[in-house]
Amino acid sequence: MKRSSNQSNVLAPATSGPGALALAIANPGALGTIEAYIGAVNRLPVLTAEQEHELAQRYQEKQDLNAARELVLSHLRLVVAIARQYLGYGLPHADLIQEGNVGLMKAVKRFDPNRGVRLVSFAIHWVKAEIHEYILKNWRLVKVATTKAQRKLFFNLRSLKPDSHALTPEQVEEIAASLNVRPQDVTEMEVRLYGQDMALEGRGTDDGENDFAPIAYLSDEGQQEPSAILEERRRDELHGSGLLQALESLDERSRRIIEARWLKDEGGATLQELADEFGVSAERIRQIEARAMTKMRGALAEYA
């Protein structure tokens, strides 16, 4: 994942003349190959303590971007060396260097030459912090370290493991004690660190079939499809609150007829039985029933 020019251009160097060359060298992809970039970086001169102090003061007091650019260029080899330590995470070397360069630019921007500390000592923290952030965001689809303790464990576990085999209980206890974390945290991080991302769905093969993937054995056959669940929920609402609301929209006689004809558990009343109850003809009961059903359909429309 590469940063946009606005993000990485922390010190806003010039883009023409000598500044263009500086910007090109600060970008690992500008010289064609990572080997060419590293070779160019290693040929850049190293500043003496006096030169570094003078340049840092010029930038701090006068905001001299040329001075800041010289400070950045003279420390690019530091970023290359630090980025090389993180190649084991499987991320592109050029991307790691580019992120480290962003950290270096931030360090130069905040560096105080009057504290008696060399820029290299101050910049290491910023370079590593930027690379760490990049790795945590891009190494896995799911974040593996979200707290300060987890980050510390994530970046130290690989170097503390004696070999490529799984940790023994004794080794887990030893690492947990040295990093001041719980043994179960060490075990969990080891699984995360050395596990691999797996696609939920299989990839298509030449014969048109899919690989055997987790989706084939993680699905619960006893569970309904979401559409079926929604349909069942809608039907329950229709039979419950929807039907009650529709019945409440009827007058007393119409409601009595509908309940007697259709809502009895066993055998509804006949038209003649209801005609005798209300002292009207069976045809009149049929007409009242038809109008009531039409009115109820309108009341149930919002549940359909």
Short mmCIF file of C-alpha atoms in Angstrom, two decimals:
data_model
loop_
_atom_site.label_atom_id
_atom_site.label_comp_id
_atom_site.label_asym_id
_atom_site.label_seq_id
_atom_site.Cartn_x
_atom_site.Cartn_y
_atom_site.Cartn_z
CA MET A 1 0.00 0.00 0.00
CA LYS A 2 1.65 3.20 -1.13
CA ARG A 3 0.94 6.60 0.34
CA SER A 4 -0.27 9.47 -1.78
CA SER A 5 2.17 12.27 -2.52
CA ASN A 6 0.35 14.51 -0.05
CA GLN A 7 0.91 12.03 2.78
CA SER A 8 4.54 11.20 2.13
CA ASN A 9 5.60 14.74 1.23
CA VAL A 10 5.88 15.70 4.90
CA LEU A 11 8.57 18.31 4.35
CA ALA A 12 7.14 19.55 1.03
CA PRO A 13 10.42 19.42 -0.97
CA ALA A 14 10.68 21.14 -4.32
CA THR A 15 9.72 19.17 -7.43
CA SER A 16 12.12 20.74 -9.91
CA GLY A 17 15.89 21.26 -10.10
CA PRO A 18 17.99 19.70 -7.29
CA GLY A 19 14.85 19.17 -5.26
CA ALA A 20 13.46 16.83 -7.89
CA LEU A 21 16.52 14.57 -7.58
CA ALA A 22 16.10 14.56 -3.80
CA LEU A 23 12.45 13.61 -4.06
CA ALA A 24 13.28 10.84 -6.53
CA ILE A 25 15.92 9.32 -4.24
CA ALA A 26 13.53 9.53 -1.27
CA ASN A 27 11.01 7.43 -3.22
CA PRO A 28 12.16 3.78 -3.65
CA GLY A 29 10.16 3.34 -6.85
CA ALA A 30 11.64 6.35 -8.63
CA LEU A 31 14.93 4.69 -9.67
CA GLY A 32 13.44 1.59 -11.30
CA THR A 33 14.55 -1.19 -8.94
CA ILE A 34 15.02 -1.49 -5.20
CA GLU A 35 18.66 -2.46 -5.78
CA ALA A 36 19.29 0.76 -7.72
CA TYR A 37 17.66 2.77 -4.97
CA ILE A 38 19.73 1.15 -2.21
CA GLY A 39 22.91 1.69 -4.24
CA ALA A 40 22.07 5.37 -4.72
CA VAL A 41 21.27 5.81 -1.03
CA ASN A 42 24.53 4.21 0.08
CA ARG A 43 26.50 6.64 -2.10
CA LEU A 44 25.04 9.68 -0.35
CA PRO A 45 27.50 11.41 2.03
CA VAL A 46 27.21 11.03 5.79
CA LEU A 47 27.03 14.28 7.74
CA THR A 48 29.39 15.13 10.55
CA ALA A 49 27.93 16.18 13.89
CA GLU A 50 28.76 19.83 13.13
CA GLN A 51 27.14 19.73 9.68
CA GLU A 52 24.03 18.03 11.09
CA HIS A 53 23.71 20.62 13.88
CA GLU A 54 24.07 23.51 11.42
CA LEU A 55 21.48 22.12 9.01
CA ALA A 56 19.03 21.32 11.81
CA GLN A 57 19.33 24.85 13.18
CA ARG A 58 18.74 26.34 9.72
CA TYR A 59 15.56 24.34 9.36
CA GLN A 60 14.37 25.01 12.90
CA GLU A 61 15.03 28.76 12.84
CA LYS A 62 14.49 29.66 9.17
CA GLN A 63 12.33 26.77 7.89
CA ASP A 64 15.01 26.15 5.25
CA LEU A 65 13.65 23.19 3.28
CA ASN A 66 16.96 22.63 1.52
CA ALA A 67 18.57 22.03 4.93
CA ALA A 68 15.80 19.63 5.89
CA ARG A 69 16.20 17.80 2.59
CA GLU A 70 19.93 17.28 3.20
CA LEU A 71 19.16 15.87 6.65
CA VAL A 72 16.66 13.44 5.17
CA LEU A 73 18.94 12.32 2.34
CA SER A 74 21.90 11.69 4.63
CA HIS A 75 19.81 9.33 6.77
CA LEU A 76 18.06 7.31 4.05
CA ARG A 77 20.56 4.48 4.55
CA LEU A 78 19.29 4.24 8.14
CA VAL A 79 15.76 3.60 6.85
CA VAL A 80 17.01 0.90 4.47
CA ALA A 81 18.78 -0.87 7.34
CA ILE A 82 15.74 -0.72 9.60
CA ALA A 83 13.30 -1.80 6.87
CA ARG A 84 15.46 -4.86 6.15
CA GLN A 85 14.70 -6.13 9.66
CA TYR A 86 11.00 -6.46 8.76
CA LEU A 87 11.28 -8.47 5.54
CA GLY A 88 10.05 -11.58 7.37
CA TYR A 89 6.48 -10.28 7.34
CA GLY A 90 6.15 -10.87 3.60
CA LEU A 91 5.55 -7.23 2.64
CA PRO A 92 7.41 -5.52 -0.25
CA HIS A 93 10.81 -4.12 0.75
CA ALA A 94 10.18 -0.94 -1.25
CA ASP A 95 6.92 -0.28 0.62
CA LEU A 96 8.61 -0.78 3.97
CA ILE A 97 11.35 1.67 2.99
CA GLN A 98 8.83 4.22 1.75
CA GLU A 99 6.91 4.08 5.01
CA GLY A 100 10.16 4.38 6.94
CA ASN A 101 11.07 7.44 4.86
CA VAL A 102 7.83 9.06 5.98
CA GLY A 103 8.84 8.43 9.58
CA LEU A 104 12.28 9.93 8.87
CA MET A 105 10.71 13.09 7.46
CA LYS A 106 8.54 13.41 10.55
CA ALA A 107 11.62 12.99 12.74
CA VAL A 108 13.51 15.74 10.89
CA LYS A 109 10.51 18.02 11.26
CA ARG A 110 10.49 17.52 15.06
CA PHE A 111 14.23 17.26 15.69
CA ASP A 112 15.75 19.75 18.18
CA PRO A 113 19.53 20.11 17.60
CA ASN A 114 20.02 21.81 20.95
CA ARG A 115 19.26 18.70 23.01
CA GLY A 116 22.68 17.19 22.35
CA VAL A 117 21.31 14.09 20.61
CA ARG A 118 22.22 12.96 17.08
CA LEU A 119 19.41 12.77 14.57
CA VAL A 120 20.03 9.08 13.99
CA SER A 121 19.12 8.25 17.61
CA PHE A 122 16.02 10.42 17.47
CA ALA A 123 14.85 9.19 14.07
CA ILE A 124 14.95 5.45 14.85
CA HIS A 125 11.75 5.70 16.91
CA TRP A 126 9.84 7.53 14.17
CA VAL A 127 11.03 5.22 11.40
CA LYS A 128 10.08 2.07 13.32
CA ALA A 129 6.72 3.51 14.39
CA GLU A 130 5.74 4.24 10.79
CA ILE A 131 6.84 0.79 9.59
CA HIS A 132 5.03 -0.90 12.49
CA GLU A 133 1.82 0.91 11.63
CA TYR A 134 2.10 -0.11 8.00
CA ILE A 135 2.72 -3.78 8.84
CA LEU A 136 -0.22 -3.96 11.26
CA LYS A 137 -2.56 -2.46 8.68
CA ASN A 138 -1.46 -4.61 5.75
CA TRP A 139 -0.14 -7.92 7.06
CA ARG A 140 -3.54 -9.53 7.65
CA LEU A 141 -7.14 -8.88 6.63
CA VAL A 142 -8.01 -9.12 10.33
CA LYS A 143 -6.08 -6.93 12.76
CA VAL A 144 -3.72 -8.98 14.91
CA ALA A 145 -2.54 -6.40 17.42
CA THR A 146 -4.73 -3.59 18.69
CA THR A 147 -3.35 -2.83 22.17
CA LYS A 148 0.10 -1.62 23.19
CA ALA A 149 0.92 -4.96 24.84
CA GLN A 150 -0.18 -6.90 21.76
CA ARG A 151 1.94 -4.71 19.49
CA LYS A 152 4.98 -5.28 21.69
CA LEU A 153 4.37 -9.03 21.60
CA PHE A 154 3.75 -9.03 17.85
CA PHE A 155 7.08 -7.38 16.99
CA ASN A 156 9.19 -9.28 19.54
CA LEU A 157 7.84 -12.82 19.36
CA ARG A 158 9.52 -13.64 16.04
CA SER A 159 12.98 -12.70 17.33
CA LEU A 160 12.46 -14.40 20.70
CA LYS A 161 11.45 -17.76 19.23
CA PRO A 162 14.48 -20.10 19.29
CA ASP A 163 13.44 -21.93 16.11
CA SER A 164 10.58 -22.43 13.67
CA HIS A 165 8.88 -25.09 15.79
CA ALA A 166 5.90 -24.41 18.03
CA LEU A 167 6.76 -23.03 21.44
CA THR A 168 6.94 -25.42 24.36
CA PRO A 169 5.11 -24.53 27.61
CA GLU A 170 8.46 -23.63 29.19
CA GLN A 171 9.34 -21.31 26.30
CA VAL A 172 5.92 -19.69 26.47
CA GLU A 173 6.41 -18.98 30.18
CA GLU A 174 9.89 -17.57 29.57
CA ILE A 175 8.76 -15.22 26.77
CA ALA A 176 5.71 -14.11 28.77
CA ALA A 177 7.92 -13.22 31.72
CA SER A 178 10.43 -11.29 29.59
CA LEU A 179 7.69 -9.24 27.88
CA ASN A 180 5.48 -8.93 30.98
CA VAL A 181 2.41 -10.46 29.32
CA ARG A 182 0.23 -13.47 30.07
CA PRO A 183 1.32 -16.91 28.76
CA GLN A 184 -2.02 -17.31 26.99
CA ASP A 185 -1.33 -14.05 25.14
CA VAL A 186 1.95 -15.49 23.86
CA THR A 187 0.24 -18.68 22.68
CA GLU A 188 -2.56 -16.75 20.95
CA MET A 189 -0.14 -14.39 19.20
CA GLU A 190 1.98 -17.32 17.99
CA VAL A 191 -1.09 -18.81 16.30
CA ARG A 192 -1.97 -15.47 14.72
CA LEU A 193 1.58 -14.71 13.66
CA TYR A 194 2.25 -18.01 11.91
CA GLY A 195 -1.28 -18.68 10.64
CA GLN A 196 -2.24 -17.84 7.10
CA ASP A 197 -5.23 -16.01 5.65
CA MET A 198 -7.64 -18.37 3.92
CA ALA A 199 -10.26 -17.42 1.37
CA LEU A 200 -13.81 -18.19 2.49
CA GLU A 201 -14.76 -19.22 -1.03
CA GLY A 202 -12.70 -21.52 -3.25
CA ARG A 203 -10.93 -20.49 -6.43
CA GLY A 204 -12.16 -21.80 -9.74
CA THR A 205 -10.10 -24.56 -11.36
CA ASP A 206 -9.51 -25.39 -15.01
CA ASP A 207 -12.25 -28.04 -14.99
CA GLY A 208 -14.82 -25.50 -13.79
CA GLU A 209 -14.97 -26.77 -10.22
CA ASN A 210 -14.14 -24.86 -7.04
CA ASP A 211 -11.48 -25.82 -4.52
CA PHE A 212 -12.70 -27.28 -1.26
CA ALA A 213 -12.96 -24.11 0.81
CA PRO A 214 -14.24 -23.21 4.32
CA ILE A 215 -17.59 -22.10 2.94
CA ALA A 216 -18.26 -25.74 2.05
CA TYR A 217 -17.97 -27.01 5.62
CA LEU A 218 -18.70 -23.95 7.76
CA SER A 219 -22.27 -23.46 6.58
CA ASP A 220 -24.96 -24.69 8.96
CA GLU A 221 -27.46 -26.81 7.07
CA GLY A 222 -29.92 -26.44 9.92
CA GLN A 223 -30.10 -22.69 9.51
CA GLN A 224 -32.45 -21.00 7.06
CA GLU A 225 -31.37 -18.60 4.37
CA PRO A 226 -31.74 -14.92 5.35
CA SER A 227 -34.53 -14.45 2.82
CA ALA A 228 -36.44 -17.39 4.33
CA ILE A 229 -35.97 -15.99 7.83
CA LEU A 230 -37.33 -12.61 6.75
CA GLU A 231 -40.28 -14.27 5.02
CA GLU A 232 -41.10 -16.27 8.12
CA ARG A 233 -40.83 -13.19 10.30
CA ARG A 234 -43.15 -11.29 7.95
CA ARG A 235 -45.65 -14.16 8.05
CA ASP A 236 -45.58 -14.19 11.85
CA GLU A 237 -46.26 -10.46 11.92
CA LEU A 238 -49.10 -10.94 9.47
CA HIS A 239 -50.67 -13.64 11.64
CA GLY A 240 -50.11 -11.71 14.84
CA SER A 241 -50.24 -7.95 15.12
CA GLY A 242 -51.30 -7.51 11.48
CA LEU A 243 -54.40 -9.71 11.82
CA LEU A 244 -55.34 -8.09 15.12
CA GLN A 245 -55.10 -4.63 13.58
CA ALA A 246 -57.21 -5.72 10.59
CA LEU A 247 -59.92 -7.12 12.86
CA GLU A 248 -59.99 -3.91 14.89
CA SER A 249 -60.79 -1.98 11.70
CA LEU A 250 -64.15 -3.84 11.41
CA ASP A 251 -67.44 -3.06 13.08
CA GLU A 252 -68.69 -5.45 15.75
CA ARG A 253 -70.99 -7.50 13.49
CA SER A 254 -68.45 -7.88 10.68
CA ARG A 255 -65.76 -8.91 13.14
CA ARG A 256 -68.09 -11.53 14.69
CA ILE A 257 -68.79 -12.99 11.25
CA ILE A 258 -65.12 -13.19 10.23
CA GLU A 259 -64.10 -14.75 13.56
CA ALA A 260 -66.95 -17.28 13.43
CA ARG A 261 -66.30 -18.22 9.80
CA TRP A 262 -62.50 -18.27 9.63
CA LEU A 263 -60.81 -18.02 13.02
CA LYS A 264 -62.24 -21.00 14.84
CA ASP A 265 -59.88 -23.85 15.72
CA GLU A 266 -62.31 -26.48 14.52
CA GLY A 267 -64.92 -25.93 11.79
CA GLY A 268 -66.22 -22.41 11.16
CA ALA A 269 -69.88 -21.41 11.30
CA THR A 270 -72.01 -21.68 8.15
CA LEU A 271 -73.69 -18.73 6.46
CA GLN A 272 -77.10 -20.04 7.55
CA GLU A 273 -76.05 -20.35 11.20
CA LEU A 274 -74.90 -16.73 11.24
CA ALA A 275 -78.05 -15.66 9.33
CA ASP A 276 -80.18 -17.18 12.08
CA GLU A 277 -78.05 -15.48 14.75
CA PHE A 278 -78.44 -11.99 13.26
CA GLY A 279 -81.97 -12.47 11.82
CA VAL A 280 -80.98 -11.80 8.21
CA SER A 281 -80.62 -13.89 5.09
CA ALA A 282 -77.61 -16.05 4.31
CA GLU A 283 -76.95 -13.87 1.25
CA ARG A 284 -76.73 -10.80 3.48
CA ILE A 285 -74.16 -12.55 5.67
CA ARG A 286 -72.15 -13.40 2.55
CA GLN A 287 -72.16 -9.74 1.44
CA ILE A 288 -71.05 -8.51 4.91
CA GLU A 289 -68.29 -11.13 4.91
CA ALA A 290 -67.05 -10.08 1.45
CA ARG A 291 -66.90 -6.38 2.40
CA ALA A 292 -65.10 -7.22 5.67
CA MET A 293 -62.51 -9.32 3.86
CA THR A 294 -61.84 -6.48 1.40
CA LYS A 295 -61.40 -4.02 4.27
CA MET A 296 -59.03 -6.38 6.08
CA ARG A 297 -56.89 -6.83 2.97
CA GLY A 298 -56.41 -3.07 2.87
CA ALA A 299 -55.39 -3.01 6.53
CA LEU A 300 -52.90 -5.86 5.94
CA ALA A 301 -51.30 -4.24 2.88
CA GLU A 302 -48.43 -2.75 4.96
CA TYR A 303 -47.44 -6.25 6.10
CA ALA A 304 -47.47 -7.77 2.61
#
